[in-house]
mmCIF file of N, CA and C in Angstrom:
data_model
loop_
_atom_site.group_PDB
_atom_site.id
_atom_site.type_symbol
_atom_site.label_atom_id
_atom_site.label_comp_id
_atom_site.label_asym_id
_atom_site.label_seq_id
_atom_site.Cartn_x
_atom_site.Cartn_y
_atom_site.Cartn_z
ATOM 1 N N MET N 1446 -2.391 27.027 19.420
ATOM 2 C CA MET N 1446 -1.871 26.601 20.690
ATOM 3 C C MET N 1446 -2.995 26.559 21.715
ATOM 4 N N THR N 1447 -2.929 25.665 22.680
ATOM 5 C CA THR N 1447 -4.025 25.450 23.623
ATOM 6 C C THR N 1447 -3.894 26.268 24.888
ATOM 7 N N GLY N 1448 -2.921 27.126 25.005
ATOM 8 C CA GLY N 1448 -2.719 27.899 26.212
ATOM 9 C C GLY N 1448 -1.685 27.291 27.128
ATOM 10 N N GLU N 1449 -1.306 26.051 26.878
ATOM 11 C CA GLU N 1449 -0.267 25.404 27.674
ATOM 12 C C GLU N 1449 1.093 25.902 27.215
ATOM 13 N N ALA N 1450 2.043 25.903 28.140
ATOM 14 C CA ALA N 1450 3.398 26.325 27.793
ATOM 15 C C ALA N 1450 3.996 25.335 26.804
ATOM 16 N N TRP N 1451 4.669 25.871 25.803
ATOM 17 C CA TRP N 1451 5.307 25.031 24.798
ATOM 18 C C TRP N 1451 6.570 24.425 25.390
ATOM 19 N N ASP N 1452 6.752 23.129 25.183
ATOM 20 C CA ASP N 1452 7.915 22.418 25.713
ATOM 21 C C ASP N 1452 8.682 21.798 24.550
ATOM 22 N N PRO N 1453 9.931 22.234 24.330
ATOM 23 C CA PRO N 1453 10.679 21.697 23.191
ATOM 24 C C PRO N 1453 10.919 20.192 23.277
ATOM 25 N N ALA N 1454 11.145 19.662 24.469
ATOM 26 C CA ALA N 1454 11.387 18.218 24.603
ATOM 27 C C ALA N 1454 10.158 17.428 24.158
ATOM 28 N N THR N 1455 8.986 17.894 24.555
ATOM 29 C CA THR N 1455 7.743 17.239 24.158
ATOM 30 C C THR N 1455 7.520 17.371 22.655
ATOM 31 N N ALA N 1456 7.810 18.546 22.117
ATOM 32 C CA ALA N 1456 7.657 18.766 20.676
ATOM 33 C C ALA N 1456 8.581 17.849 19.886
ATOM 34 N N LEU N 1457 9.820 17.711 20.339
ATOM 35 C CA LEU N 1457 10.775 16.842 19.649
ATOM 36 C C LEU N 1457 10.354 15.378 19.754
ATOM 37 N N GLU N 1458 9.834 14.998 20.911
ATOM 38 C CA GLU N 1458 9.363 13.620 21.104
ATOM 39 C C GLU N 1458 8.208 13.311 20.148
ATOM 40 N N ALA N 1459 7.260 14.245 20.043
ATOM 41 C CA ALA N 1459 6.120 14.052 19.143
ATOM 42 C C ALA N 1459 6.582 14.016 17.686
ATOM 43 N N ASP N 1460 7.509 14.898 17.344
ATOM 44 C CA ASP N 1460 8.049 14.936 15.981
ATOM 45 C C ASP N 1460 8.754 13.623 15.651
ATOM 46 N N GLU N 1461 9.506 13.103 16.612
ATOM 47 C CA GLU N 1461 10.203 11.836 16.391
ATOM 48 C C GLU N 1461 9.212 10.690 16.189
ATOM 49 N N ALA N 1462 8.168 10.654 17.012
ATOM 50 C CA ALA N 1462 7.176 9.580 16.891
ATOM 51 C C ALA N 1462 6.509 9.610 15.514
ATOM 52 N N LEU N 1463 6.122 10.798 15.064
ATOM 53 C CA LEU N 1463 5.497 10.919 13.747
ATOM 54 C C LEU N 1463 6.467 10.544 12.631
ATOM 55 N N THR N 1464 7.718 10.948 12.777
ATOM 56 C CA THR N 1464 8.717 10.649 11.750
ATOM 57 C C THR N 1464 9.010 9.159 11.697
ATOM 58 N N ARG N 1465 9.112 8.521 12.856
ATOM 59 C CA ARG N 1465 9.347 7.069 12.876
ATOM 60 C C ARG N 1465 8.165 6.309 12.259
ATOM 61 N N GLU N 1466 6.961 6.765 12.546
ATOM 62 C CA GLU N 1466 5.768 6.141 11.968
ATOM 63 C C GLU N 1466 5.783 6.300 10.444
ATOM 64 N N ARG N 1467 6.088 7.489 9.988
ATOM 65 C CA ARG N 1467 6.157 7.759 8.546
ATOM 66 C C ARG N 1467 7.265 6.929 7.898
ATOM 67 N N LEU N 1468 8.406 6.828 8.568
ATOM 68 C CA LEU N 1468 9.522 6.050 8.039
ATOM 69 C C LEU N 1468 9.134 4.579 7.889
ATOM 70 N N ALA N 1469 8.446 4.039 8.887
ATOM 71 C CA ALA N 1469 8.019 2.637 8.818
ATOM 72 C C ALA N 1469 7.085 2.419 7.626
ATOM 73 N N GLU N 1470 6.166 3.360 7.400
ATOM 74 C CA GLU N 1470 5.260 3.257 6.252
ATOM 75 C C GLU N 1470 6.041 3.305 4.941
ATOM 76 N N LEU N 1471 6.987 4.226 4.860
ATOM 77 C CA LEU N 1471 7.770 4.376 3.632
ATOM 78 C C LEU N 1471 8.631 3.151 3.352
ATOM 79 N N VAL N 1472 9.239 2.598 4.404
ATOM 80 C CA VAL N 1472 10.059 1.395 4.236
ATOM 81 C C VAL N 1472 9.181 0.249 3.732
ATOM 82 N N GLY N 1473 7.971 0.145 4.265
ATOM 83 C CA GLY N 1473 7.028 -0.868 3.788
ATOM 84 C C GLY N 1473 6.647 -0.646 2.332
ATOM 85 N N ASP N 1474 6.390 0.619 1.981
ATOM 86 C CA ASP N 1474 6.070 0.946 0.586
ATOM 87 C C ASP N 1474 7.232 0.577 -0.330
ATOM 88 N N TYR N 1475 8.437 0.919 0.094
ATOM 89 C CA TYR N 1475 9.629 0.641 -0.717
ATOM 90 C C TYR N 1475 9.794 -0.865 -0.919
ATOM 91 N N ALA N 1476 9.628 -1.618 0.172
ATOM 92 C CA ALA N 1476 9.749 -3.078 0.078
ATOM 93 C C ALA N 1476 8.702 -3.636 -0.880
ATOM 94 N N GLY N 1477 7.496 -3.092 -0.836
ATOM 95 C CA GLY N 1477 6.440 -3.536 -1.740
ATOM 96 C C GLY N 1477 6.766 -3.253 -3.195
ATOM 97 N N ILE N 1478 7.342 -2.094 -3.459
ATOM 98 C CA ILE N 1478 7.723 -1.742 -4.831
ATOM 99 C C ILE N 1478 8.825 -2.667 -5.325
ATOM 100 N N VAL N 1479 9.820 -2.902 -4.474
ATOM 101 C CA VAL N 1479 10.929 -3.785 -4.851
ATOM 102 C C VAL N 1479 10.405 -5.197 -5.092
ATOM 103 N N GLU N 1480 9.548 -5.669 -4.193
ATOM 104 C CA GLU N 1480 8.992 -7.019 -4.333
ATOM 105 C C GLU N 1480 8.182 -7.148 -5.621
ATOM 106 N N ALA N 1481 7.386 -6.138 -5.919
ATOM 107 C CA ALA N 1481 6.574 -6.171 -7.140
ATOM 108 C C ALA N 1481 7.449 -6.176 -8.386
ATOM 109 N N SER N 1482 8.535 -5.440 -8.339
ATOM 110 C CA SER N 1482 9.400 -5.392 -9.524
ATOM 111 C C SER N 1482 10.227 -6.661 -9.662
ATOM 112 N N GLU N 1483 10.511 -7.337 -8.547
ATOM 113 C CA GLU N 1483 11.257 -8.597 -8.613
ATOM 114 C C GLU N 1483 10.394 -9.717 -9.176
ATOM 115 N N GLY N 1484 9.094 -9.602 -8.983
ATOM 116 C CA GLY N 1484 8.175 -10.628 -9.448
ATOM 117 C C GLY N 1484 8.000 -10.637 -10.955
ATOM 118 N N SER N 1485 8.478 -9.601 -11.598
ATOM 119 C CA SER N 1485 8.339 -9.555 -13.057
ATOM 120 C C SER N 1485 9.706 -9.674 -13.705
ATOM 121 N N ASN N 1486 9.692 -10.090 -14.919
ATOM 122 C CA ASN N 1486 10.922 -10.199 -15.690
ATOM 123 C C ASN N 1486 11.159 -8.920 -16.482
ATOM 124 N N ALA N 1487 10.479 -7.874 -16.095
ATOM 125 C CA ALA N 1487 10.497 -6.635 -16.866
ATOM 126 C C ALA N 1487 11.867 -5.977 -16.856
ATOM 127 N N ASP N 1488 12.198 -5.457 -17.971
ATOM 128 C CA ASP N 1488 13.405 -4.664 -18.144
ATOM 129 C C ASP N 1488 12.934 -3.211 -18.111
ATOM 130 N N ASP N 1489 13.327 -2.458 -17.089
ATOM 131 C CA ASP N 1489 12.853 -1.085 -16.928
ATOM 132 C C ASP N 1489 12.974 -0.268 -18.212
ATOM 133 N N GLU N 1490 14.027 -0.475 -18.934
ATOM 134 C CA GLU N 1490 14.287 0.334 -20.120
ATOM 135 C C GLU N 1490 13.295 0.045 -21.242
ATOM 136 N N HIS N 1491 12.870 -1.209 -21.360
ATOM 137 C CA HIS N 1491 12.017 -1.594 -22.481
ATOM 138 C C HIS N 1491 10.564 -1.856 -22.097
ATOM 139 N N ASP N 1492 10.284 -1.904 -20.830
ATOM 140 C CA ASP N 1492 8.923 -2.150 -20.361
ATOM 141 C C ASP N 1492 8.213 -0.814 -20.174
ATOM 142 N N PRO N 1493 7.005 -0.656 -20.739
ATOM 143 C CA PRO N 1493 6.287 0.610 -20.575
ATOM 144 C C PRO N 1493 6.026 0.944 -19.106
ATOM 145 N N GLU N 1494 5.885 -0.062 -18.252
ATOM 146 C CA GLU N 1494 5.676 0.168 -16.824
ATOM 147 C C GLU N 1494 6.993 0.323 -16.074
ATOM 148 N N GLY N 1495 8.078 -0.063 -16.702
ATOM 149 C CA GLY N 1495 9.374 -0.059 -16.035
ATOM 150 C C GLY N 1495 9.796 1.303 -15.534
ATOM 151 N N ALA N 1496 9.605 2.317 -16.353
ATOM 152 C CA ALA N 1496 10.004 3.662 -15.941
ATOM 153 C C ALA N 1496 9.192 4.106 -14.731
ATOM 154 N N THR N 1497 7.921 3.735 -14.692
ATOM 155 C CA THR N 1497 7.069 4.087 -13.562
ATOM 156 C C THR N 1497 7.555 3.402 -12.293
ATOM 157 N N ILE N 1498 7.876 2.127 -12.398
ATOM 158 C CA ILE N 1498 8.368 1.384 -11.234
ATOM 159 C C ILE N 1498 9.686 1.979 -10.754
ATOM 160 N N ALA N 1499 10.587 2.265 -11.674
ATOM 161 C CA ALA N 1499 11.874 2.856 -11.301
ATOM 162 C C ALA N 1499 11.672 4.222 -10.664
ATOM 163 N N PHE N 1500 10.740 5.012 -11.214
ATOM 164 C CA PHE N 1500 10.457 6.330 -10.657
ATOM 165 C C PHE N 1500 9.899 6.206 -9.244
ATOM 166 N N GLU N 1501 8.935 5.315 -9.059
ATOM 167 C CA GLU N 1501 8.343 5.115 -7.729
ATOM 168 C C GLU N 1501 9.393 4.672 -6.727
ATOM 169 N N ARG N 1502 10.230 3.737 -7.129
ATOM 170 C CA ARG N 1502 11.287 3.241 -6.246
ATOM 171 C C ARG N 1502 12.234 4.382 -5.872
ATOM 172 N N SER N 1503 12.601 5.183 -6.834
ATOM 173 C CA SER N 1503 13.494 6.311 -6.591
ATOM 174 C C SER N 1503 12.837 7.354 -5.685
ATOM 175 N N GLN N 1504 11.581 7.651 -5.955
ATOM 176 C CA GLN N 1504 10.860 8.651 -5.173
ATOM 177 C C GLN N 1504 10.699 8.204 -3.717
ATOM 178 N N VAL N 1505 10.259 6.982 -3.511
ATOM 179 C CA VAL N 1505 10.074 6.484 -2.145
ATOM 180 C C VAL N 1505 11.426 6.357 -1.448
ATOM 181 N N GLY N 1506 12.454 5.942 -2.180
ATOM 182 C CA GLY N 1506 13.800 5.870 -1.604
ATOM 183 C C GLY N 1506 14.278 7.228 -1.123
ATOM 184 N N ALA N 1507 13.983 8.276 -1.888
ATOM 185 C CA ALA N 1507 14.362 9.633 -1.488
ATOM 186 C C ALA N 1507 13.592 10.067 -0.243
ATOM 187 N N LEU N 1508 12.315 9.702 -0.158
ATOM 188 C CA LEU N 1508 11.518 10.042 1.026
ATOM 189 C C LEU N 1508 12.017 9.301 2.264
ATOM 190 N N VAL N 1509 12.457 8.056 2.094
ATOM 191 C CA VAL N 1509 13.044 7.293 3.204
ATOM 192 C C VAL N 1509 14.307 8.002 3.690
ATOM 193 N N ALA N 1510 15.160 8.408 2.767
ATOM 194 C CA ALA N 1510 16.397 9.108 3.133
ATOM 195 C C ALA N 1510 16.084 10.421 3.842
ATOM 196 N N GLN N 1511 15.072 11.132 3.369
ATOM 197 C CA GLN N 1511 14.673 12.397 3.981
ATOM 198 C C GLN N 1511 14.167 12.171 5.414
ATOM 199 N N ALA N 1512 13.387 11.135 5.632
ATOM 200 C CA ALA N 1512 12.880 10.833 6.976
ATOM 201 C C ALA N 1512 14.025 10.463 7.911
ATOM 202 N N ARG N 1513 14.980 9.689 7.416
ATOM 203 C CA ARG N 1513 16.140 9.323 8.240
ATOM 204 C C ARG N 1513 16.974 10.554 8.586
ATOM 205 N N GLU N 1514 17.113 11.459 7.627
ATOM 206 C CA GLU N 1514 17.845 12.704 7.879
ATOM 207 C C GLU N 1514 17.125 13.533 8.943
ATOM 208 N N HIS N 1515 15.798 13.551 8.877
ATOM 209 C CA HIS N 1515 15.034 14.305 9.872
ATOM 210 C C HIS N 1515 15.211 13.696 11.265
ATOM 211 N N LEU N 1516 15.266 12.372 11.357
ATOM 212 C CA LEU N 1516 15.530 11.738 12.656
ATOM 213 C C LEU N 1516 16.891 12.167 13.196
ATOM 214 N N ALA N 1517 17.884 12.286 12.324
ATOM 215 C CA ALA N 1517 19.207 12.758 12.751
ATOM 216 C C ALA N 1517 19.123 14.204 13.235
ATOM 217 N N GLU N 1518 18.309 15.030 12.577
ATOM 218 C CA GLU N 1518 18.117 16.417 13.011
ATOM 219 C C GLU N 1518 17.452 16.462 14.385
ATOM 220 N N ILE N 1519 16.513 15.569 14.632
ATOM 221 C CA ILE N 1519 15.848 15.500 15.938
ATOM 222 C C ILE N 1519 16.859 15.118 17.009
ATOM 223 N N THR N 1520 17.707 14.138 16.722
ATOM 224 C CA THR N 1520 18.750 13.731 17.669
ATOM 225 C C THR N 1520 19.676 14.904 17.969
ATOM 226 N N ALA N 1521 20.062 15.645 16.943
ATOM 227 C CA ALA N 1521 20.940 16.806 17.132
ATOM 228 C C ALA N 1521 20.241 17.882 17.966
ATOM 229 N N ALA N 1522 18.948 18.094 17.731
ATOM 230 C CA ALA N 1522 18.197 19.085 18.504
ATOM 231 C C ALA N 1522 18.110 18.665 19.969
ATOM 232 N N ARG N 1523 17.919 17.383 20.219
ATOM 233 C CA ARG N 1523 17.889 16.896 21.607
ATOM 234 C C ARG N 1523 19.245 17.109 22.286
ATOM 235 N N GLN N 1524 20.315 16.914 21.532
ATOM 236 C CA GLN N 1524 21.650 17.142 22.083
ATOM 237 C C GLN N 1524 21.825 18.623 22.436
ATOM 238 N N ARG N 1525 21.342 19.515 21.573
ATOM 239 C CA ARG N 1525 21.413 20.953 21.870
ATOM 240 C C ARG N 1525 20.583 21.281 23.105
ATOM 241 N N LEU N 1526 19.459 20.604 23.258
ATOM 242 C CA LEU N 1526 18.615 20.809 24.433
ATOM 243 C C LEU N 1526 19.378 20.409 25.694
ATOM 244 N N GLU N 1527 20.076 19.280 25.618
ATOM 245 C CA GLU N 1527 20.874 18.802 26.761
ATOM 246 C C GLU N 1527 22.032 19.727 27.095
ATOM 247 N N ASP N 1528 22.726 20.217 26.069
ATOM 248 C CA ASP N 1528 23.917 21.028 26.347
ATOM 249 C C ASP N 1528 23.614 22.518 26.521
ATOM 250 N N GLY N 1529 22.326 22.874 26.417
ATOM 251 C CA GLY N 1529 21.927 24.251 26.678
ATOM 252 C C GLY N 1529 22.007 25.186 25.485
ATOM 253 N N SER N 1530 22.326 24.667 24.319
ATOM 254 C CA SER N 1530 22.433 25.542 23.147
ATOM 255 C C SER N 1530 21.160 25.551 22.296
ATOM 256 N N TYR N 1531 20.151 24.778 22.698
ATOM 257 C CA TYR N 1531 18.894 24.747 21.946
ATOM 258 C C TYR N 1531 18.264 26.134 21.977
ATOM 259 N N GLY N 1532 17.797 26.579 20.821
ATOM 260 C CA GLY N 1532 17.139 27.877 20.744
ATOM 261 C C GLY N 1532 18.095 29.018 20.459
ATOM 262 N N THR N 1533 19.374 28.718 20.308
ATOM 263 C CA THR N 1533 20.374 29.725 19.960
ATOM 264 C C THR N 1533 20.834 29.449 18.534
ATOM 265 N N CYS N 1534 20.828 30.482 17.708
ATOM 266 C CA CYS N 1534 21.218 30.331 16.310
ATOM 267 C C CYS N 1534 22.669 29.872 16.218
ATOM 268 N N ALA N 1535 22.901 28.828 15.444
ATOM 269 C CA ALA N 1535 24.245 28.277 15.271
ATOM 270 C C ALA N 1535 25.139 29.201 14.454
ATOM 271 N N SER N 1536 24.548 30.190 13.790
ATOM 272 C CA SER N 1536 25.333 31.094 12.958
ATOM 273 C C SER N 1536 25.641 32.418 13.655
ATOM 274 N N CYS N 1537 24.611 33.077 14.180
ATOM 275 C CA CYS N 1537 24.815 34.421 14.752
ATOM 276 C C CYS N 1537 24.754 34.453 16.274
ATOM 277 N N ASP N 1538 24.468 33.325 16.907
ATOM 278 C CA ASP N 1538 24.363 33.207 18.367
ATOM 279 C C ASP N 1538 23.221 34.008 18.993
ATOM 280 N N GLU N 1539 22.290 34.476 18.175
ATOM 281 C CA GLU N 1539 21.105 35.157 18.699
ATOM 282 C C GLU N 1539 20.040 34.106 19.014
ATOM 283 N N ALA N 1540 19.081 34.491 19.841
ATOM 284 C CA ALA N 1540 17.988 33.574 20.182
ATOM 285 C C ALA N 1540 17.100 33.338 18.958
ATOM 286 N N ILE N 1541 16.714 32.088 18.772
ATOM 287 C CA ILE N 1541 15.759 31.743 17.717
ATOM 288 C C ILE N 1541 14.369 31.992 18.302
ATOM 289 N N PRO N 1542 13.523 32.776 17.624
ATOM 290 C CA PRO N 1542 12.192 33.057 18.165
ATOM 291 C C PRO N 1542 11.399 31.772 18.431
ATOM 292 N N GLN N 1543 10.635 31.801 19.520
ATOM 293 C CA GLN N 1543 9.861 30.622 19.900
ATOM 294 C C GLN N 1543 8.911 30.191 18.793
ATOM 295 N N GLY N 1544 8.336 31.136 18.084
ATOM 296 C CA GLY N 1544 7.424 30.789 16.991
ATOM 297 C C GLY N 1544 8.095 29.919 15.941
ATOM 298 N N ARG N 1545 9.352 30.230 15.640
ATOM 299 C CA ARG N 1545 10.090 29.403 14.667
ATOM 300 C C ARG N 1545 10.334 28.019 15.246
ATOM 301 N N LEU N 1546 10.704 27.957 16.518
ATOM 302 C CA LEU N 1546 10.964 26.660 17.147
ATOM 303 C C LEU N 1546 9.686 25.829 17.249
ATOM 304 N N GLU N 1547 8.565 26.492 17.491
ATOM 305 C CA GLU N 1547 7.297 25.762 17.531
ATOM 306 C C GLU N 1547 6.970 25.195 16.152
ATOM 307 N N ALA N 1548 7.254 25.966 15.107
ATOM 308 C CA ALA N 1548 6.981 25.510 13.742
ATOM 309 C C ALA N 1548 7.993 24.467 13.286
ATOM 310 N N ARG N 1549 9.251 24.652 13.688
ATOM 311 C CA ARG N 1549 10.342 23.743 13.295
ATOM 312 C C ARG N 1549 11.190 23.454 14.526
ATOM 313 N N PRO N 1550 10.789 22.487 15.341
ATOM 314 C CA PRO N 1550 11.517 22.211 16.590
ATOM 315 C C PRO N 1550 12.989 21.857 16.390
ATOM 316 N N THR N 1551 13.358 21.438 15.190
ATOM 317 C CA THR N 1551 14.754 21.072 14.930
ATOM 318 C C THR N 1551 15.579 22.244 14.402
ATOM 319 N N ALA N 1552 14.971 23.425 14.284
ATOM 320 C CA ALA N 1552 15.674 24.582 13.714
ATOM 321 C C ALA N 1552 16.956 24.882 14.490
ATOM 322 N N ARG N 1553 18.035 25.102 13.748
ATOM 323 C CA ARG N 1553 19.293 25.484 14.382
ATOM 324 C C ARG N 1553 19.727 26.874 13.969
ATOM 325 N N LEU N 1554 18.950 27.484 13.059
ATOM 326 C CA LEU N 1554 19.236 28.835 12.600
ATOM 327 C C LEU N 1554 18.018 29.724 12.806
ATOM 328 N N CYS N 1555 18.259 31.003 13.108
ATOM 329 C CA CYS N 1555 17.164 31.962 13.178
ATOM 330 C C CYS N 1555 16.656 32.208 11.757
ATOM 331 N N VAL N 1556 15.547 32.896 11.632
ATOM 332 C CA VAL N 1556 14.944 33.121 10.320
ATOM 333 C C VAL N 1556 15.907 33.866 9.399
ATOM 334 N N GLY N 1557 16.552 34.914 9.911
ATOM 335 C CA GLY N 1557 17.467 35.704 9.088
ATOM 336 C C GLY N 1557 18.619 34.881 8.550
ATOM 337 N N CYS N 1558 19.266 34.122 9.410
ATOM 338 C CA CYS N 1558 20.400 33.295 8.981
ATOM 339 C C CYS N 1558 19.942 32.168 8.064
ATOM 340 N N ALA N 1559 18.775 31.603 8.345
ATOM 341 C CA ALA N 1559 18.252 30.526 7.496
ATOM 342 C C ALA N 1559 17.955 31.047 6.095
ATOM 343 N N SER N 1560 17.381 32.248 5.991
ATOM 344 C CA SER N 1560 17.071 32.775 4.662
ATOM 345 C C SER N 1560 18.343 33.154 3.913
ATOM 346 N N ARG N 1561 19.359 33.605 4.619
ATOM 347 C CA ARG N 1561 20.633 33.918 3.959
ATOM 348 C C ARG N 1561 21.336 32.652 3.479
ATOM 349 N N SER N 1562 21.180 31.563 4.232
ATOM 350 C CA SER N 1562 21.865 30.322 3.855
ATOM 351 C C SER N 1562 21.025 29.456 2.917
ATOM 352 N N GLY N 1563 19.760 29.827 2.737
ATOM 353 C CA GLY N 1563 18.887 29.040 1.866
ATOM 354 C C GLY N 1563 18.277 27.841 2.553
ATOM 355 N N SER N 1564 18.371 27.752 3.886
ATOM 356 C CA SER N 1564 17.814 26.614 4.637
ATOM 357 C C SER N 1564 16.348 26.802 4.918
#
């Protein structure tokens, strides 16, 4: 940290910008994989490269879904910021330590509740 006060709104804004940038890259990668596979007459099941293409498409598709889910988490965190519940654990109603929020600005659970829930 640079000595400046940590601001959750700024952290969420930066997180959103990075996530949107990553999402755009992933969507481009996915489109490229789909386009490359459409250009061939390959049957994934019988083509030695087919399984690789299907795996790549599946992997990038999962990363796209994960990035979109993270954007939804950012939106939810901004809503909590607006309604005054940001920084309060959604499970036990205790304050979420600032260190956790700095590491995970979208956190809705304190460390104890997150570890109990597996989040």
